[in-house]
Amino acid sequence: MIRMYCAYIFLLLNGLAFQSSATEAPELFEVLRNKVLSVHDYTAKVKMKINVNYMRIPQLAGVLYYKSPDKMKLERNGGLSILPKKNINLTLRNLIPSGDVLVIDAGADTIEGKTVRILKVVPTDDGAIVLTKIWVDEARMVAMRTETTTRDEGTVIMDLRYDKYVSFALPDNVTIHMDIKEYKLPKGVTMDYNDLPDAKNIKKVKNKKGTIQISYLNYEINKGISDSIFEKE
Amino acid sequence: MKPILEVTDLSKSFKKFKAVDKLSFTIEQGAVYGFLGQNGAGKSTTMRMLLGLIFPDSGTIAINGYKFNNSRRFLLKNIGAVIERPDLYGYLSGWDNLRMFATLSGMSIPNKRIHEVLEIVGLKGREKDKVKAYSQGMKQRLGIAIAMVHDPDLLILDEPTNGLDPQGIAEIRALVISLSRDHNKTILISSHLLYEIEQIATNMLIIHKGKKLSDGPVSQLFNPDETLIEIELQPEENIKTVVENSQWYGKSVRISPSKLVFKMNPSFTPDLNRWLVNQNVNVLNINSRHSFEAYFLSITNDTATTDRAI
Amino acid sequence: MIPLLRIELYKIFRRPRTYISFGIVTAITLVIQLAMLSDGKSFIGFALQGVNEQFDIRGNILNGYLITYLILQSLLIHIPLLVALVAGDALAGEANAGTLRLMLTKPISRVQLVFVKFLGSFVYTVLLIVWLAIVALVLSLVLFGTGDMINLKSDAFVLLLQDDILWRYGLAFLFAVLAMTTIAALSIFLSAFTDNAIGPVISTMGIVVILTIMSNLELPLFNLIKPYLFTTHMIGWKGFFDDPVPYAAIMRSAGVLAMYTVGFLGITMLYFNKKDIKS
């Protein structure tokens, strides 16, 4: 109820400030969302690099399978698939609220020299997403950036760059910024080697942010994917 | 005869215990040198020093004129040894043990020689058996085979008959005699029992508490003129006067009413006996043994038998 | 010296006791492999708790490479015992059996004998590690398949790609040989000072256990001496499973182990060369 109230205040304030906008914010959001939702599944060759302070993972190459609404799997020819948990999924689809929303125009910004509109989207249901800010490139009708505040996973920022698949609103490059929880195992269990004094000097930055960079090399879109591919091994 | 081994002023202490004290002796080529002393007298320590197992505190050891310290490995090629029980590799066969130690002796030894040595020590036919299945006597003989496989001139045998039954002792004794007589070995053999080696030794050395007591050729140590003739009598109160007034007095070492002891050549015993009968002395028993044996017993058993001995 | 070494190897490998170690390595390996076959999933779940909160890791996590790492880690404590079983027996065992004095009445150099005892133990150690590589790595790969390897450190999650692992094991096993050779040298060192066979084996284990505890305890006093304990460096093989591989630290660890080995051996030679053989 409180959220609804807040959303109305947002709407009111922003409505007053940006009455002159060409397309209304809710309309813009709907067009964008429909474009995103038009992709039901895809298979894409990807390269993924996970940059999390406590994780030392080389660049992973593989095939990313996606099926709406939330099935995803990285196939690495026998290798392991490491993906963020469901709530911070790699697709825009899951960072944009899917139910009824309030959309507020939050002004304009510039990303890579392009002027973009900022939309604030507040879901009216009790889903995992509390608030999503979307930076929209109106000319191409794609989201250049999203900033999603989730109930449990903190804030996730996603930067998207488009090229060949812009008509499907599918990015070629995505960088996800996420909050990282602390990781620690007892030394008595792991019996680490590096415990020499000089090893202690190795930077122990308490970086709480992590990024995941994904390059999509090609997409096969809406060809239909069997559910069995996503079954847990 | 030229000396094969010369030991001069050899001393060794373990902490405060003086195991060997300024010991000197010489062994000539071809001798069977009996090394006598009670347990703990310093025999083993001395023999171990001769083999380089224990390092002397002072004194010198020379073999064939070479100082042992300077030429240990060279000299060991010409020595074979059995120190106490020969402990061997029980999980290996007699042949394997012998072959292995033959290789360690620093010269190439053909299998023919190994067969030959097995023949000499009487283990032919048993060489394929595991050593752990051997009797103590067989192990002892295999030990001697190992000691002589590289045909050394000097054999050092430390109590080779220890722990053997009478038959085993006799076998080893025969083997030592044959090694000396037929194979021309110089042998240093130790024992704490005189009777074990008096028949085979040409020379003897007695040590006690690390010190030399006496040494020399057996012929000299066992001079027949120094045989002890013990005569038990029906007690005769005036026997002392009777002996003192006779020609036998000079040879007497002990005179008591029930027992007389003379030191002399045993060939005089019949004359002595006849004289005693003529003096109306009743002789119950005549016993003879060598004074060297008595002397040895007196040392090895310390006080217990001293009285009986002399 | 070659005949002496040949004899030493002959003695080691004709003795039934030698093969017990190979049996024990096989048994421990099989036990861990069986445990992982039946219960590995929950083990992985437990170990990956922290990471699983945010990341969804799928695929053959419990693959042969990871199992081998776990086996190596748990054998860290046991292999020294097996090495000591042979190396600790090298001089003391022969002294105890009485064969040492017989050997030393033969024209061989005592320094050479110590060195040959060391070489014999070294050959045995190499074969034991090769055997371990076969049963741990080869058998685990057969049973559990290949895959990317996760290496969990107390403060890091390291993922190694499957085609980037085998060389690490090669170097890790080499390093293990060096570490175990240090144990062999320690055992021979202890073996020179006593005439009973079990003493050096137990002392070796005692020293390894105590120093390992000191190497792993987080106390200021221990931290001061840790870099000088050989047990701290014995786990240097783990460095090959980090990314990037800390080559400088591994080389230093190898250096420390080599120095300990040479040190133990040198003191043993000096001492044994002057020792009175009274056994």
PDB file of N, CA and C in Angstrom, chain A residues 114-200:
ATOM      1  N   LYS A 114      24.614   9.366 -26.991  1.00  0.00           N
ATOM      2  CA  LYS A 114      23.208   9.325 -27.383  1.00  0.00           C
ATOM      3  C   LYS A 114      22.349   9.864 -26.248  1.00  0.00           C
ATOM      4  N   THR A 115      21.325  10.612 -26.629  1.00  0.00           N
ATOM      5  CA  THR A 115      20.386  11.078 -25.621  1.00  0.00           C
ATOM      6  C   THR A 115      19.373   9.973 -25.368  1.00  0.00           C
ATOM      7  N   VAL A 116      19.181   9.641 -24.113  1.00  0.00           N
ATOM      8  CA  VAL A 116      18.250   8.568 -23.780  1.00  0.00           C
ATOM      9  C   VAL A 116      17.227   9.061 -22.767  1.00  0.00           C
ATOM     10  N   ARG A 117      16.046   8.455 -22.823  1.00  0.00           N
ATOM     11  CA  ARG A 117      15.011   8.768 -21.834  1.00  0.00           C
ATOM     12  C   ARG A 117      15.160   7.837 -20.654  1.00  0.00           C
ATOM     13  N   ILE A 118      14.911   8.365 -19.455  1.00  0.00           N
ATOM     14  CA  ILE A 118      14.949   7.505 -18.273  1.00  0.00           C
ATOM     15  C   ILE A 118      13.523   7.265 -17.801  1.00  0.00           C
ATOM     16  N   LEU A 119      13.191   5.979 -17.668  1.00  0.00           N
ATOM     17  CA  LEU A 119      11.869   5.630 -17.145  1.00  0.00           C
ATOM     18  C   LEU A 119      12.041   4.966 -15.787  1.00  0.00           C
ATOM     19  N   LYS A 120      11.189   5.328 -14.843  1.00  0.00           N
ATOM     20  CA  LYS A 120      11.165   4.598 -13.583  1.00  0.00           C
ATOM     21  C   LYS A 120       9.930   3.738 -13.593  1.00  0.00           C
ATOM     22  N   VAL A 121      10.135   2.437 -13.366  1.00  0.00           N
ATOM     23  CA  VAL A 121       9.031   1.500 -13.449  1.00  0.00           C
ATOM     24  C   VAL A 121       8.835   0.863 -12.083  1.00  0.00           C
ATOM     25  N   VAL A 122       7.625   1.023 -11.547  1.00  0.00           N
ATOM     26  CA  VAL A 122       7.351   0.457 -10.230  1.00  0.00           C
ATOM     27  C   VAL A 122       6.276  -0.603 -10.367  1.00  0.00           C
ATOM     28  N   PRO A 123       6.585  -1.845 -10.057  1.00  0.00           N
ATOM     29  CA  PRO A 123       5.573  -2.888 -10.149  1.00  0.00           C
ATOM     30  C   PRO A 123       4.522  -2.675  -9.069  1.00  0.00           C
ATOM     31  N   THR A 124       3.341  -3.033  -9.399  1.00  0.00           N
ATOM     32  CA  THR A 124       2.289  -2.896  -8.393  1.00  0.00           C
ATOM     33  C   THR A 124       2.026  -4.220  -7.703  1.00  0.00           C
ATOM     34  N   ASP A 125       2.661  -5.301  -8.155  1.00  0.00           N
ATOM     35  CA  ASP A 125       2.505  -6.588  -7.450  1.00  0.00           C
ATOM     36  C   ASP A 125       3.641  -6.767  -6.445  1.00  0.00           C
ATOM     37  N   ASP A 126       3.641  -7.894  -5.750  1.00  0.00           N
ATOM     38  CA  ASP A 126       4.651  -8.129  -4.722  1.00  0.00           C
ATOM     39  C   ASP A 126       5.779  -9.029  -5.240  1.00  0.00           C
ATOM     40  N   GLY A 127       6.281  -8.798  -6.466  1.00  0.00           N
ATOM     41  CA  GLY A 127       7.341  -9.627  -7.044  1.00  0.00           C
ATOM     42  C   GLY A 127       8.693  -9.333  -6.438  1.00  0.00           C
ATOM     43  N   ALA A 128       9.696  -9.921  -7.039  1.00  0.00           N
ATOM     44  CA  ALA A 128      11.056  -9.769  -6.526  1.00  0.00           C
ATOM     45  C   ALA A 128      11.585  -8.366  -6.808  1.00  0.00           C
ATOM     46  N   ILE A 129      11.060  -7.725  -7.830  1.00  0.00           N
ATOM     47  CA  ILE A 129      11.567  -6.418  -8.223  1.00  0.00           C
ATOM     48  C   ILE A 129      10.805  -5.311  -7.492  1.00  0.00           C
ATOM     49  N   VAL A 130      11.558  -4.392  -6.910  1.00  0.00           N
ATOM     50  CA  VAL A 130      10.960  -3.273  -6.191  1.00  0.00           C
ATOM     51  C   VAL A 130      10.838  -2.064  -7.112  1.00  0.00           C
ATOM     52  N   LEU A 131      11.910  -1.839  -7.889  1.00  0.00           N
ATOM     53  CA  LEU A 131      11.933  -0.677  -8.772  1.00  0.00           C
ATOM     54  C   LEU A 131      12.917  -0.905  -9.901  1.00  0.00           C
ATOM     55  N   THR A 132      12.558  -0.504 -11.091  1.00  0.00           N
ATOM     56  CA  THR A 132      13.498  -0.601 -12.201  1.00  0.00           C
ATOM     57  C   THR A 132      13.597   0.763 -12.886  1.00  0.00           C
ATOM     58  N   LYS A 133      14.839   1.196 -13.093  1.00  0.00           N
ATOM     59  CA  LYS A 133      15.059   2.393 -13.899  1.00  0.00           C
ATOM     60  C   LYS A 133      15.564   1.948 -15.260  1.00  0.00           C
ATOM     61  N   ILE A 134      14.975   2.495 -16.309  1.00  0.00           N
ATOM     62  CA  ILE A 134      15.390   2.071 -17.644  1.00  0.00           C
ATOM     63  C   ILE A 134      15.821   3.286 -18.453  1.00  0.00           C
ATOM     64  N   TRP A 135      17.024   3.171 -19.049  1.00  0.00           N
ATOM     65  CA  TRP A 135      17.522   4.214 -19.951  1.00  0.00           C
ATOM     66  C   TRP A 135      17.184   3.774 -21.381  1.00  0.00           C
ATOM     67  N   VAL A 136      16.295   4.478 -22.028  1.00  0.00           N
ATOM     68  CA  VAL A 136      15.774   4.002 -23.305  1.00  0.00           C
ATOM     69  C   VAL A 136      16.303   4.856 -24.461  1.00  0.00           C
ATOM     70  N   ASP A 137      16.842   4.137 -25.466  1.00  0.00           N
ATOM     71  CA  ASP A 137      17.222   4.795 -26.717  1.00  0.00           C
ATOM     72  C   ASP A 137      15.966   4.778 -27.590  1.00  0.00           C
ATOM     73  N   GLU A 138      15.312   5.921 -27.678  1.00  0.00           N
ATOM     74  CA  GLU A 138      14.013   5.959 -28.339  1.00  0.00           C
ATOM     75  C   GLU A 138      14.114   5.670 -29.829  1.00  0.00           C
ATOM     76  N   ALA A 139      15.199   6.134 -30.440  1.00  0.00           N
ATOM     77  CA  ALA A 139      15.349   5.985 -31.885  1.00  0.00           C
ATOM     78  C   ALA A 139      15.345   4.514 -32.265  1.00  0.00           C
ATOM     79  N   ARG A 140      16.095   3.704 -31.503  1.00  0.00           N
ATOM     80  CA  ARG A 140      16.188   2.281 -31.840  1.00  0.00           C
ATOM     81  C   ARG A 140      15.203   1.444 -31.020  1.00  0.00           C
ATOM     82  N   MET A 141      14.590   2.083 -30.073  1.00  0.00           N
ATOM     83  CA  MET A 141      13.658   1.447 -29.160  1.00  0.00           C
ATOM     84  C   MET A 141      14.293   0.256 -28.417  1.00  0.00           C
ATOM     85  N   VAL A 142      15.415   0.557 -27.753  1.00  0.00           N
ATOM     86  CA  VAL A 142      16.072  -0.459 -26.921  1.00  0.00           C
ATOM     87  C   VAL A 142      16.485   0.168 -25.595  1.00  0.00           C
ATOM     88  N   ALA A 143      16.644  -0.701 -24.566  1.00  0.00           N
ATOM     89  CA  ALA A 143      17.132  -0.242 -23.269  1.00  0.00           C
ATOM     90  C   ALA A 143      18.652  -0.268 -23.280  1.00  0.00           C
ATOM     91  N   MET A 144      19.253   0.885 -23.008  1.00  0.00           N
ATOM     92  CA  MET A 144      20.716   0.952 -22.971  1.00  0.00           C
ATOM     93  C   MET A 144      21.243   0.583 -21.583  1.00  0.00           C
ATOM     94  N   ARG A 145      20.405   0.816 -20.593  1.00  0.00           N
ATOM     95  CA  ARG A 145      20.817   0.494 -19.227  1.00  0.00           C
ATOM     96  C   ARG A 145      19.573   0.263 -18.401  1.00  0.00           C
ATOM     97  N   THR A 146      19.696  -0.694 -17.465  1.00  0.00           N
ATOM     98  CA  THR A 146      18.631  -0.845 -16.479  1.00  0.00           C
ATOM     99  C   THR A 146      19.271  -0.847 -15.104  1.00  0.00           C
ATOM    100  N   GLU A 147      18.518  -0.329 -14.164  1.00  0.00           N
ATOM    101  CA  GLU A 147      19.000  -0.398 -12.785  1.00  0.00           C
ATOM    102  C   GLU A 147      17.834  -0.952 -11.982  1.00  0.00           C
ATOM    103  N   THR A 148      17.961  -2.203 -11.569  1.00  0.00           N
ATOM    104  CA  THR A 148      16.843  -2.891 -10.937  1.00  0.00           C
ATOM    105  C   THR A 148      17.140  -3.106  -9.459  1.00  0.00           C
ATOM    106  N   THR A 149      16.228  -2.620  -8.640  1.00  0.00           N
ATOM    107  CA  THR A 149      16.381  -2.866  -7.205  1.00  0.00           C
ATOM    108  C   THR A 149      15.497  -4.054  -6.851  1.00  0.00           C
ATOM    109  N   THR A 150      16.157  -5.104  -6.323  1.00  0.00           N
ATOM    110  CA  THR A 150      15.389  -6.311  -6.002  1.00  0.00           C
ATOM    111  C   THR A 150      15.185  -6.402  -4.504  1.00  0.00           C
ATOM    112  N   ARG A 151      14.261  -7.254  -4.149  1.00  0.00           N
ATOM    113  CA  ARG A 151      13.934  -7.422  -2.741  1.00  0.00           C
ATOM    114  C   ARG A 151      15.107  -8.042  -1.982  1.00  0.00           C
ATOM    115  N   ASP A 152      15.721  -9.076  -2.572  1.00  0.00           N
ATOM    116  CA  ASP A 152      16.725  -9.840  -1.823  1.00  0.00           C
ATOM    117  C   ASP A 152      18.147  -9.682  -2.352  1.00  0.00           C
ATOM    118  N   GLU A 153      18.301  -9.313  -3.597  1.00  0.00           N
ATOM    119  CA  GLU A 153      19.616  -9.397  -4.199  1.00  0.00           C
ATOM    120  C   GLU A 153      20.272  -8.033  -4.380  1.00  0.00           C
ATOM    121  N   GLY A 154      19.736  -7.032  -3.737  1.00  0.00           N
ATOM    122  CA  GLY A 154      20.312  -5.711  -3.885  1.00  0.00           C
ATOM    123  C   GLY A 154      20.006  -5.133  -5.246  1.00  0.00           C
ATOM    124  N   THR A 155      20.882  -4.244  -5.681  1.00  0.00           N
ATOM    125  CA  THR A 155      20.650  -3.546  -6.939  1.00  0.00           C
ATOM    126  C   THR A 155      21.493  -4.160  -8.046  1.00  0.00           C
ATOM    127  N   VAL A 156      20.856  -4.381  -9.192  1.00  0.00           N
ATOM    128  CA  VAL A 156      21.577  -4.923 -10.337  1.00  0.00           C
ATOM    129  C   VAL A 156      21.514  -3.903 -11.469  1.00  0.00           C
ATOM    130  N   ILE A 157      22.696  -3.545 -11.964  1.00  0.00           N
ATOM    131  CA  ILE A 157      22.731  -2.619 -13.092  1.00  0.00           C
ATOM    132  C   ILE A 157      23.156  -3.406 -14.323  1.00  0.00           C
ATOM    133  N   MET A 158      22.482  -3.146 -15.426  1.00  0.00           N
ATOM    134  CA  MET A 158      22.814  -3.863 -16.645  1.00  0.00           C
ATOM    135  C   MET A 158      23.041  -2.845 -17.753  1.00  0.00           C
ATOM    136  N   ASP A 159      24.215  -2.906 -18.360  1.00  0.00           N
ATOM    137  CA  ASP A 159      24.513  -2.046 -19.503  1.00  0.00           C
ATOM    138  C   ASP A 159      24.423  -2.882 -20.767  1.00  0.00           C
ATOM    139  N   LEU A 160      23.688  -2.391 -21.750  1.00  0.00           N
ATOM    140  CA  LEU A 160      23.507  -3.181 -22.967  1.00  0.00           C
ATOM    141  C   LEU A 160      23.949  -2.382 -24.188  1.00  0.00           C
ATOM    142  N   ARG A 161      24.683  -3.078 -25.087  1.00  0.00           N
ATOM    143  CA  ARG A 161      25.106  -2.433 -26.331  1.00  0.00           C
ATOM    144  C   ARG A 161      24.600  -3.271 -27.496  1.00  0.00           C
ATOM    145  N   TYR A 162      24.046  -2.584 -28.499  1.00  0.00           N
ATOM    146  CA  TYR A 162      23.377  -3.312 -29.588  1.00  0.00           C
ATOM    147  C   TYR A 162      24.109  -3.145 -30.895  1.00  0.00           C
ATOM    148  N   ASP A 163      23.933  -4.148 -31.733  1.00  0.00           N
ATOM    149  CA  ASP A 163      24.475  -4.027 -33.079  1.00  0.00           C
ATOM    150  C   ASP A 163      23.564  -4.789 -34.042  1.00  0.00           C
ATOM    151  N   LYS A 164      23.908  -6.018 -34.339  1.00  0.00           N
ATOM    152  CA  LYS A 164      23.215  -6.745 -35.388  1.00  0.00           C
ATOM    153  C   LYS A 164      21.775  -7.123 -35.030  1.00  0.00           C
ATOM    154  N   TYR A 165      21.522  -7.347 -33.751  1.00  0.00           N
ATOM    155  CA  TYR A 165      20.211  -7.889 -33.363  1.00  0.00           C
ATOM    156  C   TYR A 165      19.337  -6.831 -32.687  1.00  0.00           C
ATOM    157  N   VAL A 166      19.590  -5.588 -33.060  1.00  0.00           N
ATOM    158  CA  VAL A 166      18.877  -4.486 -32.422  1.00  0.00           C
ATOM    159  C   VAL A 166      17.378  -4.566 -32.672  1.00  0.00           C
ATOM    160  N   SER A 167      16.972  -5.161 -33.785  1.00  0.00           N
ATOM    161  CA  SER A 167      15.547  -5.240 -34.099  1.00  0.00           C
ATOM    162  C   SER A 167      14.802  -6.159 -33.131  1.00  0.00           C
ATOM    163  N   PHE A 168      15.525  -7.115 -32.527  1.00  0.00           N
ATOM    164  CA  PHE A 168      14.904  -7.977 -31.516  1.00  0.00           C
ATOM    165  C   PHE A 168      15.144  -7.444 -30.100  1.00  0.00           C
ATOM    166  N   ALA A 169      15.790  -6.280 -29.996  1.00  0.00           N
ATOM    167  CA  ALA A 169      16.211  -5.724 -28.713  1.00  0.00           C
ATOM    168  C   ALA A 169      17.163  -6.671 -27.990  1.00  0.00           C
ATOM    169  N   LEU A 170      17.926  -7.436 -28.775  1.00  0.00           N
ATOM    170  CA  LEU A 170      18.917  -8.344 -28.174  1.00  0.00           C
ATOM    171  C   LEU A 170      20.301  -7.723 -28.302  1.00  0.00           C
ATOM    172  N   PRO A 171      21.012  -7.620 -27.192  1.00  0.00           N
ATOM    173  CA  PRO A 171      22.298  -6.923 -27.199  1.00  0.00           C
ATOM    174  C   PRO A 171      23.441  -7.800 -27.712  1.00  0.00           C
ATOM    175  N   ASP A 172      24.493  -7.187 -28.191  1.00  0.00           N
ATOM    176  CA  ASP A 172      25.729  -7.909 -28.523  1.00  0.00           C
ATOM    177  C   ASP A 172      26.648  -7.994 -27.319  1.00  0.00           C
ATOM    178  N   ASN A 173      26.584  -6.943 -26.521  1.00  0.00           N
ATOM    179  CA  ASN A 173      27.416  -6.946 -25.312  1.00  0.00           C
ATOM    180  C   ASN A 173      26.592  -6.494 -24.119  1.00  0.00           C
ATOM    181  N   VAL A 174      26.772  -7.238 -23.027  1.00  0.00           N
ATOM    182  CA  VAL A 174      26.060  -6.888 -21.808  1.00  0.00           C
ATOM    183  C   VAL A 174      27.044  -6.890 -20.655  1.00  0.00           C
ATOM    184  N   THR A 175      26.939  -5.869 -19.821  1.00  0.00           N
ATOM    185  CA  THR A 175      27.711  -5.887 -18.582  1.00  0.00           C
ATOM    186  C   THR A 175      26.726  -5.767 -17.428  1.00  0.00           C
ATOM    187  N   ILE A 176      26.811  -6.741 -16.542  1.00  0.00           N
ATOM    188  CA  ILE A 176      25.907  -6.725 -15.396  1.00  0.00           C
ATOM    189  C   ILE A 176      26.714  -6.344 -14.158  1.00  0.00           C
ATOM    190  N   HIS A 177      26.231  -5.378 -13.436  1.00  0.00           N
ATOM    191  CA  HIS A 177      26.878  -4.998 -12.174  1.00  0.00           C
ATOM    192  C   HIS A 177      25.990  -5.484 -11.048  1.00  0.00           C
ATOM    193  N   MET A 178      26.555  -6.235 -10.145  1.00  0.00           N
ATOM    194  CA  MET A 178      25.712  -6.751  -9.073  1.00  0.00           C
ATOM    195  C   MET A 178      26.408  -6.655  -7.726  1.00  0.00           C
ATOM    196  N   ASP A 179      25.620  -6.682  -6.674  1.00  0.00           N
ATOM    197  CA  ASP A 179      26.186  -6.716  -5.322  1.00  0.00           C
ATOM    198  C   ASP A 179      26.651  -8.136  -5.026  1.00  0.00           C
ATOM    199  N   ILE A 180      27.813  -8.225  -4.392  1.00  0.00           N
ATOM    200  CA  ILE A 180      28.373  -9.542  -4.098  1.00  0.00           C
ATOM    201  C   ILE A 180      28.404  -9.752  -2.592  1.00  0.00           C
ATOM    202  N   LYS A 181      27.878 -10.882  -2.190  1.00  0.00           N
ATOM    203  CA  LYS A 181      27.926 -11.200  -0.764  1.00  0.00           C
ATOM    204  C   LYS A 181      29.327 -11.660  -0.387  1.00  0.00           C
ATOM    205  N   GLU A 182      29.612 -11.571   0.888  1.00  0.00           N
ATOM    206  CA  GLU A 182      30.950 -11.955   1.331  1.00  0.00           C
ATOM    207  C   GLU A 182      31.138 -13.466   1.241  1.00  0.00           C
ATOM    208  N   TYR A 183      32.362 -13.880   0.965  1.00  0.00           N
ATOM    209  CA  TYR A 183      32.673 -15.308   0.854  1.00  0.00           C
ATOM    210  C   TYR A 183      33.833 -15.622   1.775  1.00  0.00           C
ATOM    211  N   LYS A 184      33.672 -16.682   2.549  1.00  0.00           N
ATOM    212  CA  LYS A 184      34.760 -17.066   3.461  1.00  0.00           C
ATOM    213  C   LYS A 184      34.584 -18.525   3.843  1.00  0.00           C
ATOM    214  N   LEU A 185      35.641 -19.303   3.721  1.00  0.00           N
ATOM    215  CA  LEU A 185      35.612 -20.670   4.228  1.00  0.00           C
ATOM    216  C   LEU A 185      36.673 -20.763   5.313  1.00  0.00           C
ATOM    217  N   PRO A 186      36.417 -21.593   6.329  1.00  0.00           N
ATOM    218  CA  PRO A 186      37.442 -21.708   7.383  1.00  0.00           C
ATOM    219  C   PRO A 186      38.751 -22.270   6.823  1.00  0.00           C
ATOM    220  N   LYS A 187      39.864 -21.676   7.250  1.00  0.00           N
ATOM    221  CA  LYS A 187      41.178 -22.115   6.750  1.00  0.00           C
ATOM    222  C   LYS A 187      41.474 -23.555   7.128  1.00  0.00           C
ATOM    223  N   GLY A 188      40.949 -23.967   8.282  1.00  0.00           N
ATOM    224  CA  GLY A 188      41.171 -25.347   8.724  1.00  0.00           C
ATOM    225  C   GLY A 188      40.572 -26.356   7.768  1.00  0.00           C
ATOM    226  N   VAL A 189      39.559 -25.938   7.025  1.00  0.00           N
ATOM    227  CA  VAL A 189      38.917 -26.842   6.073  1.00  0.00           C
ATOM    228  C   VAL A 189      39.686 -26.839   4.754  1.00  0.00           C
ATOM    229  N   THR A 190      40.049 -25.628   4.304  1.00  0.00           N
ATOM    230  CA  THR A 190      40.652 -25.538   2.969  1.00  0.00           C
ATOM    231  C   THR A 190      42.152 -25.803   2.994  1.00  0.00           C
ATOM    232  N   MET A 191      42.805 -25.607   4.162  1.00  0.00           N
ATOM    233  CA  MET A 191      44.253 -25.784   4.286  1.00  0.00           C
ATOM    234  C   MET A 191      44.983 -25.095   3.127  1.00  0.00           C
ATOM    235  N   ASP A 192      44.798 -23.792   3.056  1.00  0.00           N
ATOM    236  CA  ASP A 192      45.350 -23.028   1.939  1.00  0.00           C
ATOM    237  C   ASP A 192      46.870 -23.066   1.899  1.00  0.00           C
ATOM    238  N   TYR A 193      47.374 -22.952   0.732  1.00  0.00           N
ATOM    239  CA  TYR A 193      48.825 -22.909   0.559  1.00  0.00           C
ATOM    240  C   TYR A 193      49.378 -21.520   0.793  1.00  0.00           C
ATOM    241  N   ASN A 194      48.692 -20.497   0.259  1.00  0.00           N
ATOM    242  CA  ASN A 194      49.295 -19.177   0.159  1.00  0.00           C
ATOM    243  C   ASN A 194      49.533 -18.424   1.456  1.00  0.00           C
ATOM    244  N   ASP A 195      49.489 -19.132   2.569  1.00  0.00           N
ATOM    245  CA  ASP A 195      49.498 -18.426   3.838  1.00  0.00           C
ATOM    246  C   ASP A 195      50.841 -17.860   4.257  1.00  0.00           C
ATOM    247  N   LEU A 196      51.683 -17.620   3.336  1.00  0.00           N
ATOM    248  CA  LEU A 196      52.977 -17.047   3.678  1.00  0.00           C
ATOM    249  C   LEU A 196      52.800 -15.552   3.875  1.00  0.00           C
ATOM    250  N   PRO A 197      53.634 -14.960   4.718  1.00  0.00           N
ATOM    251  CA  PRO A 197      53.452 -13.549   5.057  1.00  0.00           C
ATOM    252  C   PRO A 197      53.326 -12.643   3.835  1.00  0.00           C
ATOM    253  N   ASP A 198      54.160 -12.868   2.825  1.00  0.00           N
ATOM    254  CA  ASP A 198      54.118 -11.949   1.690  1.00  0.00           C
ATOM    255  C   ASP A 198      52.853 -12.156   0.858  1.00  0.00           C
ATOM    256  N   ALA A 199      52.273 -13.370   0.980  1.00  0.00           N
ATOM    257  CA  ALA A 199      51.030 -13.615   0.271  1.00  0.00           C
ATOM    258  C   ALA A 199      49.907 -12.787   0.889  1.00  0.00           C
ATOM    259  N   LYS A 200      50.099 -12.458   2.160  1.00  0.00           N
ATOM    260  CA  LYS A 200      49.073 -11.677   2.857  1.00  0.00           C
ATOM    261  C   LYS A 200      48.985 -10.260   2.293  1.00  0.00           C
TER     262      LYS A 200
END
